Coordinates of C-alpha atoms and ligand atoms in Angstrom, one line a residue:
X203 CA 12.0 81.5 95.3
X204 CA 15.2 79.5 95.2
X205 CA 17.9 80.2 92.6
X206 CA 18.5 77.3 90.3
X207 CA 21.5 76.5 88.2
X208 CA 21.3 76.5 84.4
X209 CA 20.8 72.7 84.3
X210 CA 17.8 72.7 86.6
X211 CA 16.4 75.8 84.8
X212 CA 16.1 73.6 81.7
X213 CA 15.2 70.4 83.4
X214 CA 11.5 70.4 82.5
X215 CA 11.8 72.1 79.1
X216 CA 9.3 70.6 76.8
X217 CA 7.0 69.5 79.6
X218 CA 3.5 71.1 79.7
X219 CA 1.5 71.6 82.9
X220 CA -2.0 72.7 84.0
X221 CA -2.6 75.0 87.0
X222 CA -6.0 74.1 88.6
X223 CA -7.4 76.2 91.4
X224 CA -4.4 78.4 90.5
X225 CA -5.0 81.4 92.9
X226 CA -1.9 83.6 92.7
X227 CA 0.0 81.0 90.6
X228 CA 2.4 79.6 93.3
X229 CA 2.6 76.3 91.4
X230 CA 3.2 78.1 88.1
X231 CA 6.1 80.1 89.5
X232 CA 7.7 76.8 90.7
X233 CA 7.1 74.8 87.6
X234 CA 8.2 77.6 85.2
X235 CA 11.4 78.0 87.1
X236 CA 12.4 74.5 85.8
X237 CA 11.4 75.5 82.2
X238 CA 7.9 73.8 82.1
X239 CA 5.1 75.5 80.1
X240 CA 1.7 76.3 81.5
X241 CA -1.1 75.4 79.0
X242 CA -4.2 75.9 81.1
X243 CA -5.2 77.6 84.3
X244 CA -8.4 78.0 86.2
X245 CA -9.7 79.9 89.2
X246 CA -13.3 80.9 90.0
X247 CA -12.4 84.1 91.9
X248 CA -12.5 87.3 89.9
X249 CA -10.0 89.3 92.1
X250 CA -7.3 86.6 92.2
X251 CA -7.8 86.0 88.4
X252 CA -7.0 89.6 87.7
X253 CA -3.8 89.4 89.7
X254 CA -2.8 86.2 87.9
X255 CA -3.4 87.8 84.5
X256 CA -1.3 90.8 85.4
X257 CA 1.6 88.5 86.3
X258 CA 1.3 85.8 83.8
X259 CA -0.6 87.3 80.9
X260 CA -3.5 84.8 80.9
X261 CA -6.8 85.2 82.6
X262 CA -7.7 81.9 84.4
X263 CA -11.3 82.9 85.4
X264 CA -13.5 79.8 85.1
X265 CA -15.5 77.4 87.3
X266 CA -13.6 74.1 86.7
X267 CA -16.8 72.1 87.3
X268 CA -18.1 73.7 84.1
X269 CA -15.0 72.9 82.0
X270 CA -15.2 69.8 79.8
X271 CA -12.0 67.8 80.1
X272 CA -11.9 67.7 76.3
X273 CA -11.4 71.5 76.3
X274 CA -8.3 71.2 78.5
X275 CA -5.1 70.9 76.4
X276 CA -2.8 67.8 76.7
X277 CA -0.3 68.1 79.5
X278 CA 2.4 66.1 81.3
X279 CA 1.9 67.5 84.8
X280 CA -1.3 68.5 86.7
X281 CA -1.0 70.9 89.6
X282 CA -3.7 71.6 92.1
X283 CA -3.9 73.1 95.5
X284 CA -7.6 72.2 95.7
X285 CA -9.8 74.2 98.0
X286 CA -9.2 73.2 101.6
X287 CA -11.9 75.0 103.7
X288 CA -13.9 71.8 104.1
X289 CA -10.9 69.9 105.6
X290 CA -9.1 72.5 107.7
X291 CA -9.4 72.5 111.5
X292 CA -10.9 76.0 111.4
X293 CA -13.6 74.9 108.9
X294 CA -16.6 72.8 109.9
X295 CA -14.9 69.6 108.8
X296 CA -17.7 68.4 106.5
X297 CA -15.2 66.9 104.0
X298 CA -16.9 65.3 101.0
X299 CA -20.3 66.4 102.1
X300 CA -19.2 70.0 101.5
X301 CA -19.3 70.8 97.8
X302 CA -15.9 72.6 98.1
X303 CA -14.5 69.4 99.5
X304 CA -15.7 67.5 96.4
X305 CA -13.7 69.8 94.1
X306 CA -11.0 67.1 94.5
X307 CA -13.3 65.0 92.3
X308 CA -12.5 67.6 89.5
X309 CA -8.9 66.7 89.8
X310 CA -9.7 63.0 89.4
X311 CA -12.0 63.6 86.5
X312 CA -9.4 65.6 84.5
X313 CA -6.4 63.3 85.5
X314 CA -8.4 60.2 84.6
X315 CA -9.1 61.6 81.1
X316 CA -5.7 63.0 80.3
X317 CA -3.4 60.6 82.2
X318 CA -0.6 63.1 82.8
X319 CA 2.8 61.6 84.0
X320 CA 2.5 63.4 87.3
X321 CA 0.1 65.1 89.7
X322 CA 1.3 67.5 92.3
X323 CA -1.3 68.2 94.9
X324 CA -1.3 70.3 98.1
X325 CA -3.7 70.8 100.9
X326 CA -4.0 71.6 104.6
X327 CA -2.2 69.3 107.1
X328 CA -5.5 68.2 108.6
X329 CA -6.6 66.5 105.4
X330 CA -4.7 63.3 106.5
X331 CA -6.6 63.1 109.8
X332 CA -9.9 64.4 108.8
X333 CA -12.9 62.1 109.6
X334 CA -10.5 59.6 111.3
X335 CA -8.5 59.3 108.1
X336 CA -11.5 58.3 106.0
X337 CA -11.4 61.4 103.7
X338 CA -7.8 60.8 102.9
X339 CA -8.4 57.1 102.3
X340 CA -11.0 58.0 99.7
X341 CA -8.6 60.4 98.1
X342 CA -5.8 57.8 98.0
X343 CA -8.2 55.1 96.6
X344 CA -9.4 57.5 93.9
X345 CA -5.8 58.3 92.9
X346 CA -4.8 54.6 92.8
X347 CA -7.9 53.7 90.8
X348 CA -7.1 56.1 88.0
X349 CA -3.6 54.7 87.7
X350 CA -1.2 56.5 90.0
X351 CA 1.0 55.7 93.0
X352 CA 0.7 58.4 95.6
X353 CA 3.5 59.6 97.9
X354 CA 2.6 62.1 100.6
X355 CA 4.2 64.0 103.4
X356 CA 3.4 67.0 105.7
X357 CA 6.2 69.6 105.2
X358 CA 6.8 72.8 107.1
X359 CA 7.8 75.8 105.0
X360 CA 10.2 77.0 107.8
X361 CA 12.4 74.0 106.9
X362 CA 12.8 75.2 103.4
X363 CA 14.3 78.7 103.7
X364 CA 11.1 80.6 104.4
X365 CA 10.5 81.9 107.9
X366 CA 6.8 80.9 108.2
X367 CA 5.5 78.0 110.2
X368 CA 3.2 76.6 107.5
X369 CA 2.5 72.9 107.6
X370 CA 0.9 71.5 104.5
X371 CA 0.4 68.1 103.0
X372 CA 2.0 67.5 99.6
X373 CA 0.8 64.6 97.5
X374 CA 3.0 63.4 94.6
X375 CA 1.2 61.1 92.3
X376 CA 3.3 59.3 89.7
X377 CA 1.7 57.3 86.9
X378 CA 2.2 53.6 87.7
X379 CA 4.0 52.8 84.4
X380 CA 6.6 55.5 85.1
X381 CA 7.1 55.0 88.8
X382 CA 10.6 53.9 89.9
X383 CA 9.3 53.4 93.5
X384 CA 12.0 55.4 95.1
X385 CA 10.6 58.9 95.4
X386 CA 11.6 60.7 98.6
X387 CA 10.6 64.1 99.8
X388 CA 13.2 66.8 100.1
X389 CA 15.1 67.1 103.4
X390 CA 15.1 70.3 105.5
X391 CA 17.6 72.8 104.1
X392 CA 18.4 74.1 107.6
X393 CA 18.6 77.7 106.5
X394 CA 18.7 80.2 109.4
X395 CA 16.0 82.7 108.5
X396 CA 13.5 84.6 110.7
X397 CA 10.8 87.2 110.2
X398 CA 13.3 90.0 110.7
X399 CA 15.1 88.9 107.5
X400 CA 12.0 89.6 105.3
X401 CA 10.8 92.9 106.7
X402 CA 10.5 96.1 104.6
X403 CA 12.0 99.3 105.9
X404 CA 10.9 101.9 103.4
X405 CA 8.3 103.5 105.6
X406 CA 5.4 101.8 104.0
X407 CA 5.4 99.3 106.8
X408 CA 4.3 102.0 109.3
X409 CA 0.7 101.8 107.8
X410 CA 0.4 98.5 109.6
X411 CA 1.2 99.7 113.1
X412 CA -1.6 98.8 115.6
X413 CA -2.7 101.7 117.8
X414 CA -4.1 99.6 120.6
X415 CA -2.9 99.0 124.1
X416 CA -0.8 95.8 124.3
X417 CA 0.9 93.8 127.0
X418 CA 4.3 92.2 126.7
X419 CA 5.2 89.0 128.5
X420 CA 7.5 89.5 131.4
X421 CA 10.2 87.2 130.3
X422 CA 10.4 88.3 126.6
X423 CA 13.8 90.1 126.9
X424 CA 15.6 86.8 126.7
X425 CA 14.1 86.1 123.3
X426 CA 15.9 89.0 121.7
X427 CA 19.3 87.5 122.4
X428 CA 19.1 84.7 119.8
X429 CA 17.2 83.9 116.7
X430 CA 14.7 81.1 116.7
X431 CA 14.6 79.1 113.4
X432 CA 12.0 76.5 114.1
X433 CA 8.9 78.2 115.5
X434 CA 7.0 81.4 116.2
X435 CA 7.8 82.9 119.6
X436 CA 4.9 84.6 121.4
X437 CA 6.0 87.7 123.3
X438 CA 2.7 89.6 124.2
X439 CA -0.9 90.2 123.6
X440 CA -3.5 92.8 122.7
X441 CA -7.1 92.6 124.1
X442 CA -7.4 89.2 125.9
X443 CA -4.9 87.4 123.7
X444 CA -7.3 85.3 121.7
X445 CA -6.4 84.0 118.3
X446 CA -5.3 86.9 116.1
X447 CA -4.5 89.0 119.2
X448 CA -1.1 87.4 120.0
X449 CA 2.1 89.3 119.4
X450 CA 5.2 87.5 118.1
X451 CA 8.9 88.1 118.1
X452 CA 10.4 89.0 114.6
X453 CA 13.5 87.0 115.5
X454 CA 11.4 83.8 115.4
X455 CA 9.2 82.3 112.6
X456 CA 6.0 83.9 111.4
X457 CA 2.7 82.2 112.2
X458 CA 0.8 80.6 109.3
X459 CA -0.7 83.3 107.0
X460 CA -4.4 82.6 106.6
X461 CA -7.1 83.6 104.2
X462 CA -9.6 84.0 107.0
X463 CA -9.5 84.5 110.8
X464 CA -10.3 87.4 113.1
X465 CA -8.6 89.4 115.8
X466 CA -6.4 92.5 115.5
X467 CA -3.7 90.6 113.6
X468 CA -6.2 88.8 111.3
X469 CA -4.6 87.0 108.3
X470 CA -1.0 88.1 109.0
X471 CA -0.4 88.0 112.7
X472 CA 1.1 90.7 114.9
X473 CA 4.8 91.3 115.5
X474 CA 6.7 93.4 118.0
X475 CA 9.1 95.5 115.7
X476 CA 11.2 98.4 116.9
X477 CA 9.1 98.8 120.0
X478 CA 5.8 98.9 118.1
X479 CA 3.2 96.3 117.3
X480 CA 2.2 95.8 113.7
X481 CA 0.7 93.5 111.1
X482 CA 2.6 92.6 108.0
X483 CA 2.7 94.5 104.8
X484 CA 1.5 92.5 101.7
X485 CA 5.0 92.5 100.3
X486 CA 6.2 90.9 103.5
X487 CA 3.4 88.3 103.1
X488 CA 4.6 87.7 99.5
X489 CA 8.1 87.1 100.8
X490 CA 6.8 84.7 103.5
X491 CA 5.2 82.7 100.6
X492 CA 8.4 82.7 98.5
X493 CA 7.0 85.0 95.8
X494 CA 9.6 87.0 93.9
X495 CA 10.1 90.8 94.3
X496 CA 8.8 91.4 90.8
X497 CA 5.4 89.7 91.5
X498 CA 2.6 92.3 91.2
X499 CA 0.3 92.2 94.3
X500 CA -3.4 93.1 94.4
X501 CA -3.9 96.8 95.3
X502 CA -6.5 95.9 97.9
X503 CA -4.7 95.0 101.1
X504 CA -7.5 92.8 102.2
X505 CA -7.6 90.8 99.0
X506 CA -3.8 90.5 99.0
X507 CA -3.7 89.2 102.5
X508 CA -6.5 86.7 101.7
X509 CA -4.8 85.6 98.5
X510 CA -1.4 84.9 100.1
X511 CA -3.1 83.2 103.0
X512 CA -4.7 80.8 100.4
X513 CA -1.5 80.3 98.4
X514 CA 1.4 77.8 98.4
X515 CA 5.0 78.4 99.4
X516 CA 6.9 78.5 96.1
X517 CA 10.2 77.4 97.7
X518 CA 8.7 74.2 99.1
X519 CA 7.3 73.3 95.6
X520 CA 10.6 74.1 94.0
X521 CA 12.4 71.7 96.3
X522 CA 9.7 69.1 95.7
X523 CA 10.0 69.5 91.9
X524 CA 13.8 69.2 92.2
X525 CA 13.4 65.9 94.2
X526 CA 11.1 64.6 91.5
X527 CA 13.6 65.5 88.8
X528 CA 16.4 63.9 90.7
X529 CA 14.4 60.7 91.3
X530 CA 14.0 60.4 87.6
X531 CA 10.5 58.8 87.2
X532 CA 9.1 61.7 85.3
X533 CA 12.0 63.4 83.6
X534 CA 13.6 60.4 81.8
X535 CA 10.3 59.5 79.9
Ligands
SAM724 C1 -6.3 77.0 98.3 S1 -6.5 78.1 97.0 C2 -5.2 77.6 95.9 C3 -4.2 78.8 95.7 C4 -3.0 78.5 94.8 N1 -2.4 77.3 95.0 C5 -2.0 79.7 94.9 O1 -0.8 79.5 94.6 O2 -2.4 80.8 95.2 C6 -7.9 77.4 96.2 C7 -8.4 78.2 95.0 O3 -9.5 77.5 94.3 C8 -10.3 78.4 93.7 N2 -11.6 77.7 93.4 C9 -12.6 77.4 94.3 N3 -13.6 76.8 93.6 C10 -13.3 76.7 92.3 C11 -13.9 76.3 91.1 N4 -15.1 75.7 91.2 N5 -13.3 76.4 89.9 C12 -12.1 77.0 89.9 N6 -11.4 77.5 91.0 C13 -12.0 77.4 92.2 C14 -10.4 79.5 94.8 O4 -10.9 80.7 94.2 C15 -9.0 79.6 95.3 O5 -8.2 80.6 94.7

């Protein structure tokens, strides 16, 4: 998370938001950091809901398709990282035919009824290109038709102070009567961070060492001489080097944490650290997603890795919210 000054910490005081498809609460951490208040949250997954409750004191467990919009409290901001499996390259790309894809329609249903000032949506980068752009066109038309102007951009977390190559599309939808038409997405912060900066060193990390033969690339020595701030750097392989079996340099960026995926380094990737190859500790995953040190993580490593792979980078959202506040459409209402 980024540290905010006192003025920004109060900037959304009095604003209420809802946290749909809330997962671990990445949106909630970002919005609360500006003083906004969460009045409703929902997630269908029992495991992640327990983690959310531990951290925020409210259990979000519910299937949003079964929640009547009348039951949702009034709010100023709607947040949703709606499920993306149907749109991602690794999924089967069924888009709106897949019921998970149609969960976007729940966002439309709730926003149409409540007409909040602002919708902040996040999804996989591929959403824009899926089905030759048709899926995204339908999404934009739906948002327009219920009274919002939509601004969107693919941002990479590694440009916002977090050493993870994670490209996601962010959609900022401003209610038409409030829109000043000059919203711009935050610029790269150009911070020099790499995986090595977020590693833990208390011994717990040793549980994640892989005891398998591995092969380093012949030219990898040169990579140790400088840090790489804009991409992951591949330095070796286990097995045949298929996806999940590639080893990366901790002086580069982390690969995208993912909720699924196979191979030896499934979900976190493999890193060559102190002459050993290992996966990442859940706390390291938390840091790569911008979650604060006090955040309580699922005790199941498998669940924790899946949950962070599904989540949203808090820092990127914080910079987005800051840019919305600075632009003024929403905050001066
Ligand atoms: C991409 S994740 C979003 C994660 C979240 N932004 C975070 O910070 O962790 C999508 C979430 O939607 C939830 N979900 C899927 N179908 C749902 C439904 N019908 N009702 C409520 N939540 C649902 C999943 O359990 C998953 O946690």
